[in-house]
PDB file of C-alpha atoms and ligand atoms in Angstrom:
ATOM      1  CA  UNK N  10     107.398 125.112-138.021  1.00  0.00           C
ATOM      2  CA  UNK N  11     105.075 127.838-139.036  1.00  0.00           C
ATOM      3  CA  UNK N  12     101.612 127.549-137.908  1.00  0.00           C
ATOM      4  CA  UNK N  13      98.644 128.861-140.618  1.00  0.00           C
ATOM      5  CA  UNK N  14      95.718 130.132-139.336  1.00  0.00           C
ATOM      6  CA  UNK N  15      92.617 130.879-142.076  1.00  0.00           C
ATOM      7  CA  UNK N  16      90.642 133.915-140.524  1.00  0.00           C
ATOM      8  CA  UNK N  17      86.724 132.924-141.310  1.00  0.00           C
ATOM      9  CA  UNK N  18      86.139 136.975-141.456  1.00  0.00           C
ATOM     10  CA  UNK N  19      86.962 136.194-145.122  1.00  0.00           C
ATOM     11  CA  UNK N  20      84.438 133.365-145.629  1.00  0.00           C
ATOM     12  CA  UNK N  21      81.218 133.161-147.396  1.00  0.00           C
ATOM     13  CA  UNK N  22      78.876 133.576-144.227  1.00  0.00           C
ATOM     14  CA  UNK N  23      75.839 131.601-145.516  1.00  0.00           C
ATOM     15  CA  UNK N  24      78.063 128.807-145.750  1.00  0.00           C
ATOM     16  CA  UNK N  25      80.209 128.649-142.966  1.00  0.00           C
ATOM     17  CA  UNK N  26      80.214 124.506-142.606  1.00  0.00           C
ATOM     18  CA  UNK N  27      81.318 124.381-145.997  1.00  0.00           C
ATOM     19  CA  UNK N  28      84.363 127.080-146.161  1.00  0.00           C
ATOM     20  CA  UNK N  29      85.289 125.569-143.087  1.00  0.00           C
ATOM     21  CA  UNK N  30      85.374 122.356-144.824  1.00  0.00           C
ATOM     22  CA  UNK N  31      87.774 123.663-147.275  1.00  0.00           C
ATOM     23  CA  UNK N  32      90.732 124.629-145.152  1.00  0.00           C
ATOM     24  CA  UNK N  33      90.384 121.438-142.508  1.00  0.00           C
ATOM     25  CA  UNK N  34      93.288 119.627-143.864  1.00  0.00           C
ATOM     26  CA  UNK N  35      95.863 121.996-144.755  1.00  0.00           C
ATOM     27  CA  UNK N  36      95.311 124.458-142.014  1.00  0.00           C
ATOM     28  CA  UNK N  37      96.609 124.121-138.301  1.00  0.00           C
ATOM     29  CA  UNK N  38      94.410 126.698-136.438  1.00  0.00           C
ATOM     30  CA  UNK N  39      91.060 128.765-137.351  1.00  0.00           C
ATOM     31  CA  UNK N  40      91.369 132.195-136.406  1.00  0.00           C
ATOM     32  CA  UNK N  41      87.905 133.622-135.226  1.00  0.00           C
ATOM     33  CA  UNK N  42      87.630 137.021-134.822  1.00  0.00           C
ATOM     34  CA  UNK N  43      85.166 138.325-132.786  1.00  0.00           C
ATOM     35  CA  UNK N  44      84.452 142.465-132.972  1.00  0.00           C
ATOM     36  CA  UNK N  45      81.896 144.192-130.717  1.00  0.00           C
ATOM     37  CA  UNK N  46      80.988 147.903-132.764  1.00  0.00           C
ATOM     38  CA  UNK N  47      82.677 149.311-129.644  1.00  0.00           C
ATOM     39  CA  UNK N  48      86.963 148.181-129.754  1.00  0.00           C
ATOM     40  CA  UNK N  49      86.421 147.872-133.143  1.00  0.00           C
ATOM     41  CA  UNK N  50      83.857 149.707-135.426  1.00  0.00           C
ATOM     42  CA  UNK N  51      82.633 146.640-136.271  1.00  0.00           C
ATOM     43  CA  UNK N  52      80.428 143.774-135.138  1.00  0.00           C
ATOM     44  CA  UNK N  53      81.091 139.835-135.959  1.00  0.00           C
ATOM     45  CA  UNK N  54      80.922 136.721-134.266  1.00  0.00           C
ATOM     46  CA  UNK N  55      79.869 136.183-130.837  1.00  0.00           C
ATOM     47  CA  UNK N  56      80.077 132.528-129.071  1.00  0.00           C
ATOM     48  CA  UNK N  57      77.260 131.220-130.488  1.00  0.00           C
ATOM     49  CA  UNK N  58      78.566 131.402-134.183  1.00  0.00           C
ATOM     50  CA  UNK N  59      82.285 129.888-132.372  1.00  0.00           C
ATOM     51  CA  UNK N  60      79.517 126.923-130.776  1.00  0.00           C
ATOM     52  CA  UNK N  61      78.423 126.377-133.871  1.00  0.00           C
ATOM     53  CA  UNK N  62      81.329 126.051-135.675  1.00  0.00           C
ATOM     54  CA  UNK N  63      82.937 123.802-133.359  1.00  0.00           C
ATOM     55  CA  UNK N  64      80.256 121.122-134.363  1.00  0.00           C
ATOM     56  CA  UNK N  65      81.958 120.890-138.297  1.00  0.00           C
ATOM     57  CA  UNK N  66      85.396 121.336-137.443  1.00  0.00           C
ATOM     58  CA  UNK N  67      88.588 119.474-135.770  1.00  0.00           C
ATOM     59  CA  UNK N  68      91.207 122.298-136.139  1.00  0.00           C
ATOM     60  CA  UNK N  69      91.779 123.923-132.701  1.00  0.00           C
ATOM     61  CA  UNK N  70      90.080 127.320-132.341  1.00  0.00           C
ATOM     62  CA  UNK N  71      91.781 130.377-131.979  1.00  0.00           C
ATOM     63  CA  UNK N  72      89.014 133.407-130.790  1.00  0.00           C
ATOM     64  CA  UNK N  73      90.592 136.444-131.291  1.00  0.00           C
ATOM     65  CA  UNK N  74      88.482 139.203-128.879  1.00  0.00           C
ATOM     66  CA  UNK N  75      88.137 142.467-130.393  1.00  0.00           C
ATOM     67  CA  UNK N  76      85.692 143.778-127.398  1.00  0.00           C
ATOM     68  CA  UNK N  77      85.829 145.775-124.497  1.00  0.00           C
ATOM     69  CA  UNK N  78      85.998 144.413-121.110  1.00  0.00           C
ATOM     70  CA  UNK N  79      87.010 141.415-122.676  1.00  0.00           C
ATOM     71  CA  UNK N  80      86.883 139.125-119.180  1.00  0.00           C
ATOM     72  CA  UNK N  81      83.224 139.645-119.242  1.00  0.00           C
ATOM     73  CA  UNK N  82      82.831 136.959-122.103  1.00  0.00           C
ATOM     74  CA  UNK N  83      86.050 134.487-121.836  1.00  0.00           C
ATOM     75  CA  UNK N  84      83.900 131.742-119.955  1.00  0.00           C
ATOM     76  CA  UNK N  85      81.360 132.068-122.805  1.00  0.00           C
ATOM     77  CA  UNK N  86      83.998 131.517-125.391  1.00  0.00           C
ATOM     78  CA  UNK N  87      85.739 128.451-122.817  1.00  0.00           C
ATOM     79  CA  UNK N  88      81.993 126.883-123.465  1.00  0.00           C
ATOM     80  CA  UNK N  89      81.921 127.580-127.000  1.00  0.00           C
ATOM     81  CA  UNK N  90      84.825 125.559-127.664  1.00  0.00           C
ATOM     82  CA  UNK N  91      87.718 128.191-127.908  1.00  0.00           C
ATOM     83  CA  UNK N  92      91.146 126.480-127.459  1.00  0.00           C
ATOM     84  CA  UNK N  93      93.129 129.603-127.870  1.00  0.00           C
ATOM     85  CA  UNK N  94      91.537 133.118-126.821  1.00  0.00           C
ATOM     86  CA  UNK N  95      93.440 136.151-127.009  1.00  0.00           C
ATOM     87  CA  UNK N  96      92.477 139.792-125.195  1.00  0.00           C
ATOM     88  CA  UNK N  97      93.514 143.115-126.104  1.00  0.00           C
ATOM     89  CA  UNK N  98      95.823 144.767-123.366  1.00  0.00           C
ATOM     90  CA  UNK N  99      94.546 147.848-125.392  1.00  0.00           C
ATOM     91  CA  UNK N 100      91.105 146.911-123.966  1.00  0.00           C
ATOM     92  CA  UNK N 101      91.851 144.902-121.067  1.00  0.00           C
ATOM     93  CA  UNK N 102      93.256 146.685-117.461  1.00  0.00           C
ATOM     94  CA  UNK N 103      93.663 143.591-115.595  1.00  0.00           C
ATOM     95  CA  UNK N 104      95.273 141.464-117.842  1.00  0.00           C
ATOM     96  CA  UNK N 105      97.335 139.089-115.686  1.00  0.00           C
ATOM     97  CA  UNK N 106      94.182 137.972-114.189  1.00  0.00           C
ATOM     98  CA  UNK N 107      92.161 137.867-117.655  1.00  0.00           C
ATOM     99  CA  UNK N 108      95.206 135.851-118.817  1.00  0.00           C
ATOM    100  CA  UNK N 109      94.998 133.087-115.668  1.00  0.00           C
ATOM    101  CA  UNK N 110      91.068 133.075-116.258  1.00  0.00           C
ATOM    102  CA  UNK N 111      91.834 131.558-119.769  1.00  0.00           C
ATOM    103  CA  UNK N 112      94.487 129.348-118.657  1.00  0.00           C
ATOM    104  CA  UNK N 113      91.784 127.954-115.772  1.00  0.00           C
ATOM    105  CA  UNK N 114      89.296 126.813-118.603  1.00  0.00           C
ATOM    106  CA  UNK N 115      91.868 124.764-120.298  1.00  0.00           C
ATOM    107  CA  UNK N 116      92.819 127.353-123.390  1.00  0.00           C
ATOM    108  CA  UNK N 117      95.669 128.977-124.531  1.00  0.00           C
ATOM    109  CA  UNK N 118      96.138 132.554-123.358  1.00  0.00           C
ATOM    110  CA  UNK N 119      96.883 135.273-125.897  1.00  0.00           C
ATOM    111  CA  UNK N 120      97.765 138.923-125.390  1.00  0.00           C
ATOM    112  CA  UNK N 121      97.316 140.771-128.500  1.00  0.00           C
ATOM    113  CA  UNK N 122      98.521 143.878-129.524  1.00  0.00           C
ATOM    114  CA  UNK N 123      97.777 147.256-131.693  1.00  0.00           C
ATOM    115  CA  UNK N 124     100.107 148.447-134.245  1.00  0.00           C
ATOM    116  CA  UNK N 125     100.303 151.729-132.715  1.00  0.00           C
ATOM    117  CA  UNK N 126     101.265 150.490-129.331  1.00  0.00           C
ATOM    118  CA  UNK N 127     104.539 150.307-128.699  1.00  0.00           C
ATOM    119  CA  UNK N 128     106.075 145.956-127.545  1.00  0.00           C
ATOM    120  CA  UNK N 129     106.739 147.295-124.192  1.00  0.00           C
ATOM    121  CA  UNK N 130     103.085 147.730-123.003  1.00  0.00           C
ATOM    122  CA  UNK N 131     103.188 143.983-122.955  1.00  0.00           C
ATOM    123  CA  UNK N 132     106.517 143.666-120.612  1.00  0.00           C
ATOM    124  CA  UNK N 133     104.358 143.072-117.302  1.00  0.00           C
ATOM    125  CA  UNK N 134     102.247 140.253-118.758  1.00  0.00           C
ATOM    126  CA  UNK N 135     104.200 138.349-121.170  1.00  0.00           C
ATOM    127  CA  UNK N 136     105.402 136.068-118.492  1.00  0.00           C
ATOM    128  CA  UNK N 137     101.715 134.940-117.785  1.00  0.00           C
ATOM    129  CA  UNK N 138     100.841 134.065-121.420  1.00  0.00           C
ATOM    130  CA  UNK N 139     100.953 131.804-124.391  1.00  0.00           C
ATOM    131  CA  UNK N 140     101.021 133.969-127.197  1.00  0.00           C
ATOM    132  CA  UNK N 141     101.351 136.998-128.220  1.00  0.00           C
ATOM    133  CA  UNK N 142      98.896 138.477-131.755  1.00  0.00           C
ATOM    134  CA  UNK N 143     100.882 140.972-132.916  1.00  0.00           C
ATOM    135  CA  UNK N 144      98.298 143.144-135.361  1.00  0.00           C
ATOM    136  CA  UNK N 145     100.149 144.170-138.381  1.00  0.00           C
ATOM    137  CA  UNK N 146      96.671 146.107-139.552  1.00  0.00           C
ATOM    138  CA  UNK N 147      94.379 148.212-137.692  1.00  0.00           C
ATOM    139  CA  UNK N 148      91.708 145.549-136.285  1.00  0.00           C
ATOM    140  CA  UNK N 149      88.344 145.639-137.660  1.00  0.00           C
ATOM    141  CA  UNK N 150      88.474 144.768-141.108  1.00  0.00           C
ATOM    142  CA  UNK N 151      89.709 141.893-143.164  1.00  0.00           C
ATOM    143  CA  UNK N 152      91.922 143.038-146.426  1.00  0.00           C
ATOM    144  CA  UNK N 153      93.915 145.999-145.138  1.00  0.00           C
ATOM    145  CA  UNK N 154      96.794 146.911-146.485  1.00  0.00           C
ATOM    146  CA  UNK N 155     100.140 145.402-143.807  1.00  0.00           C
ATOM    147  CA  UNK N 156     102.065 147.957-141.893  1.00  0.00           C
ATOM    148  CA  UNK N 157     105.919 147.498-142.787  1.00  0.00           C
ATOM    149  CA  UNK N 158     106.526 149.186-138.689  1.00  0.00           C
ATOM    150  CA  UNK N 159     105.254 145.820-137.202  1.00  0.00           C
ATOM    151  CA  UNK N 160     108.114 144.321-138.509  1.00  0.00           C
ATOM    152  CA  UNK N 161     111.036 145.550-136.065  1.00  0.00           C
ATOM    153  CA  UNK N 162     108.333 145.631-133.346  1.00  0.00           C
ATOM    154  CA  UNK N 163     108.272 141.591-133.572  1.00  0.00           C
ATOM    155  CA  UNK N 164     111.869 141.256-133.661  1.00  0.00           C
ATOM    156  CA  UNK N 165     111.808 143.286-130.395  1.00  0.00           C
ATOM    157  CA  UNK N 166     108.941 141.151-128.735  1.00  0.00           C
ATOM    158  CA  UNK N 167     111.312 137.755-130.018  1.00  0.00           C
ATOM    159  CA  UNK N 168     113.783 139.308-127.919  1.00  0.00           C
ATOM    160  CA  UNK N 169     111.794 140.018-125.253  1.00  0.00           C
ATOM    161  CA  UNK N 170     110.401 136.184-125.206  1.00  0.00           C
ATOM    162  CA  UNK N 171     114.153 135.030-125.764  1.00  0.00           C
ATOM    163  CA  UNK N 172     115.799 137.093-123.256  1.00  0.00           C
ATOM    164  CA  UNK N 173     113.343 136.135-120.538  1.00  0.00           C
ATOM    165  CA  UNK N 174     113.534 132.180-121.392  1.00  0.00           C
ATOM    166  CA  UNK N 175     110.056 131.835-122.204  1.00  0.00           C
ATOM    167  CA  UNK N 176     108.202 129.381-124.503  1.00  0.00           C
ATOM    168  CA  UNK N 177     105.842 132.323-125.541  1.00  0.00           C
ATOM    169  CA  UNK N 178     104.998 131.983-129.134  1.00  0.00           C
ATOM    170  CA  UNK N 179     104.150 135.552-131.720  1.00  0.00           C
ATOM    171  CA  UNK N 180     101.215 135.368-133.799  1.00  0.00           C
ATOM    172  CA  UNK N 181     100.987 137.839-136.469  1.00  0.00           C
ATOM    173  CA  UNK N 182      97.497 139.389-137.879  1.00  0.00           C
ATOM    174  CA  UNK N 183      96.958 141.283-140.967  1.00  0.00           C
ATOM    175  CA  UNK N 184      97.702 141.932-144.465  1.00  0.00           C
ATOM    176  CA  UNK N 185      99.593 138.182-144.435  1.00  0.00           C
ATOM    177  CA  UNK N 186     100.172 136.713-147.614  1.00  0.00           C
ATOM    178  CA  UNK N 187     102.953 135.003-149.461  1.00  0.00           C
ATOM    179  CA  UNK N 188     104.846 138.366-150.430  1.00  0.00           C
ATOM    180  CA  UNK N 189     104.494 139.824-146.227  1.00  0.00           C
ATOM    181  CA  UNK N 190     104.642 136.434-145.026  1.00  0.00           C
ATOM    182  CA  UNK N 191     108.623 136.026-144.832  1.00  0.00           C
ATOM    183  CA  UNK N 192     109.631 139.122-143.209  1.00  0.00           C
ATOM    184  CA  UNK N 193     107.291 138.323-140.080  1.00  0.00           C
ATOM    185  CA  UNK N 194     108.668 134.863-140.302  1.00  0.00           C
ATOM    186  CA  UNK N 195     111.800 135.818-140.040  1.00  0.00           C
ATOM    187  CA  UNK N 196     111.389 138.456-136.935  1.00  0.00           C
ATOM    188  CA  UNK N 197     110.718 135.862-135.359  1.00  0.00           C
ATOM    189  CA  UNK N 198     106.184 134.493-136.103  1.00  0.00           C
ATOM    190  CA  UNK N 199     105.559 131.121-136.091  1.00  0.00           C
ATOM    191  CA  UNK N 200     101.737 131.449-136.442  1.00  0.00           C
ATOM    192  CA  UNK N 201     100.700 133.181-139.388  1.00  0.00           C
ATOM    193  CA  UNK N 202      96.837 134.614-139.711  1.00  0.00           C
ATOM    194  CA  UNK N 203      95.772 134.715-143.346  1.00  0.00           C
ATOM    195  CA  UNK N 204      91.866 136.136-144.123  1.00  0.00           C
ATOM    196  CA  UNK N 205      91.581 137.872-147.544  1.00  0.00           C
ATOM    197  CA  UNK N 206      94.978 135.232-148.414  1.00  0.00           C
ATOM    198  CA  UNK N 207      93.264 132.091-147.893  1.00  0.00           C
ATOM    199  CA  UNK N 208      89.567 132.563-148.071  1.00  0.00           C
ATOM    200  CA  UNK N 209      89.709 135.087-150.553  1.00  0.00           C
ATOM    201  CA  UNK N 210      91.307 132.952-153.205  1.00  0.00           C
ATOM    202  CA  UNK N 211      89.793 129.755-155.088  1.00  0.00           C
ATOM    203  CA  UNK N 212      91.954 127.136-154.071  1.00  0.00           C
ATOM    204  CA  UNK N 213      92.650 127.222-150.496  1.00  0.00           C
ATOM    205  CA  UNK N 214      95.179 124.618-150.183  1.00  0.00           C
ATOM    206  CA  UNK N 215      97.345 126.103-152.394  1.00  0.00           C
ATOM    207  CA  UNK N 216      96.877 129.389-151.066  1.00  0.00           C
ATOM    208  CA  UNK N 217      98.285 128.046-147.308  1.00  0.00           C
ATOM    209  CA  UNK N 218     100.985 126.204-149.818  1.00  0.00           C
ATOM    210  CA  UNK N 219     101.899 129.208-151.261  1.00  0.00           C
ATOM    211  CA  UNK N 220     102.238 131.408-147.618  1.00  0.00           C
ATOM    212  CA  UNK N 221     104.077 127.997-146.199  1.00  0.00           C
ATOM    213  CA  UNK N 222     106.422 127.954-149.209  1.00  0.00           C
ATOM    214  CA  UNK N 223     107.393 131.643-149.314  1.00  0.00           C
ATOM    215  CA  UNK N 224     108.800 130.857-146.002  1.00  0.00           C
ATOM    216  CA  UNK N 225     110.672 128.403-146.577  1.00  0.00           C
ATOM    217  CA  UNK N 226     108.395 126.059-144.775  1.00  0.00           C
ATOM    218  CA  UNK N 227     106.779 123.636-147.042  1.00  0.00           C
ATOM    219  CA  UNK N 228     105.091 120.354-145.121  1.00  0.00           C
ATOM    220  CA  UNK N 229     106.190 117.194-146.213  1.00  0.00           C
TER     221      UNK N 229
HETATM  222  C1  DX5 I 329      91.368 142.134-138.568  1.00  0.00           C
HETATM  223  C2  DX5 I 329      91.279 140.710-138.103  1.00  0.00           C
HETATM  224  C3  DX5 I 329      92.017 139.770-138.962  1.00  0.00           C
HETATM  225  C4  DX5 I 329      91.533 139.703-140.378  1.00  0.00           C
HETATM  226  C5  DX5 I 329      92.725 139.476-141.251  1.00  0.00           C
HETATM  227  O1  DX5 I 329      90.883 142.982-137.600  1.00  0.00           O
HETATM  228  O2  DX5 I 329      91.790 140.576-136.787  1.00  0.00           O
HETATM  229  O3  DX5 I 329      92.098 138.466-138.405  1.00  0.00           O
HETATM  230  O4  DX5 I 329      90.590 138.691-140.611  1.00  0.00           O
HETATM  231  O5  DX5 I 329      92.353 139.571-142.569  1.00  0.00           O
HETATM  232  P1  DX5 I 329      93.437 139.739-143.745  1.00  0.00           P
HETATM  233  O6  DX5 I 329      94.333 138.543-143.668  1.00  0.00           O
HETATM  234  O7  DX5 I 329      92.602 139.804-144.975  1.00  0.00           O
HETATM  235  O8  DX5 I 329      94.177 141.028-143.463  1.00  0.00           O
HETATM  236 ZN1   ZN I 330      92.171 138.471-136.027  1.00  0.00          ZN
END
């Protein structure tokens, strides 16, 4: 079953309570991501937009950390309400214990990934995580254009996960709509972030219909 997450970096920001309001139903995670100027060139949410948040929403929170030294802030994002949180091994050099810190305050841990790094930098801590975010853009920026490479780089980390026996699922970030959305499925995604797809269109519903329907996955 594929998993839709709405990224808020393409919501209206004056109205957060209300945006969030219109993806509740039909989506199954909200996909926070959080930049610091410094990883990324540019600067979102911190924790106490992710606190605030949590107060108007039931959908389980998945804080995607764009920062460096990303250990520094995962207890502040435990006590914001994050139920997934996923670090950079780009930006993170201890990520085995990073990974057991987020497992310790109850969360999901995620180890996500750069397009230009190749799946084996994430051979030593796969087997100490829950996901993996596979970025299929450049991170930093909502409506980028998806990079076709990530594609077979998937298929190898499905492999990897397969071959080893784990339950380790691949989250996919970037340029997702309903036309990129099946080849990603396919490698072997099962959670699907959407931004510019979802919040960038009228009728969000039918814009998670549409991404769940190109692959073959419509809910019942
Ligand atoms: C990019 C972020 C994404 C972004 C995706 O750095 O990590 O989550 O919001 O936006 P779209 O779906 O528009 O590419
Ligand atoms: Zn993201």
């Amino acid at each position: 079953m594929i998993k839709i997450a709405p990224s808020l970096l393409s919501a209206d920001f004056t109205r957060l309570a209300d945006e969030i309001a219109t993806i509740e139903e039909g989506a199954d995670l909200l996909h926070l991501d959080v930049m610091d100027g410094h990883f990324v060139p540019n600067i979102t949410i911190g924790p106490m937009i992710v606190k605030a948040c949590r107060k108007v929403s039931k959908l389980p929170f998945d804080c995607h950390l764009m920062i460096s030294s990303p250990q520094q802030y995962i207890g502040e994002f435990l006590a914001a309400g994050a139920d997934m949180i996923s670090v950079h091994c780009e930006a993170e050099p201890h990520l085995q214990r990073a990974l057991q810190v987020i497992r310790d305050g109850g969360a999901k841990a995620g180890v996500a990934i750069n397009p230009a790094t190749p799946a084996e930098a994430l051979s030593a801590a796969i087997d100490f995580c829950d996901y993996i975010l596979v970025m299929s853009v450049n991170p930093g920026f909502g409506g980028q254009r998806f990079l076709e490479p990530v594609v077979p780089k998937i298929r190898q980390i499905s492999r990897m996960v397969r071959e080893r026996g784990l339950t380790v699922e691949i989250e996919v970030d970037g340029g997702i709509d309903a036309q990129t959305a099946p080849a990603v499925a396919a490698a072997g995604a099962t959670m699907l972030v959407a931004g510019s797809a979802v919040f960038g269109r009228e009728n969000r519903p039918a814009a998670m219909e549409a991404i769940r329907a190109a692959v073959g996955a419509v809910r019942a």
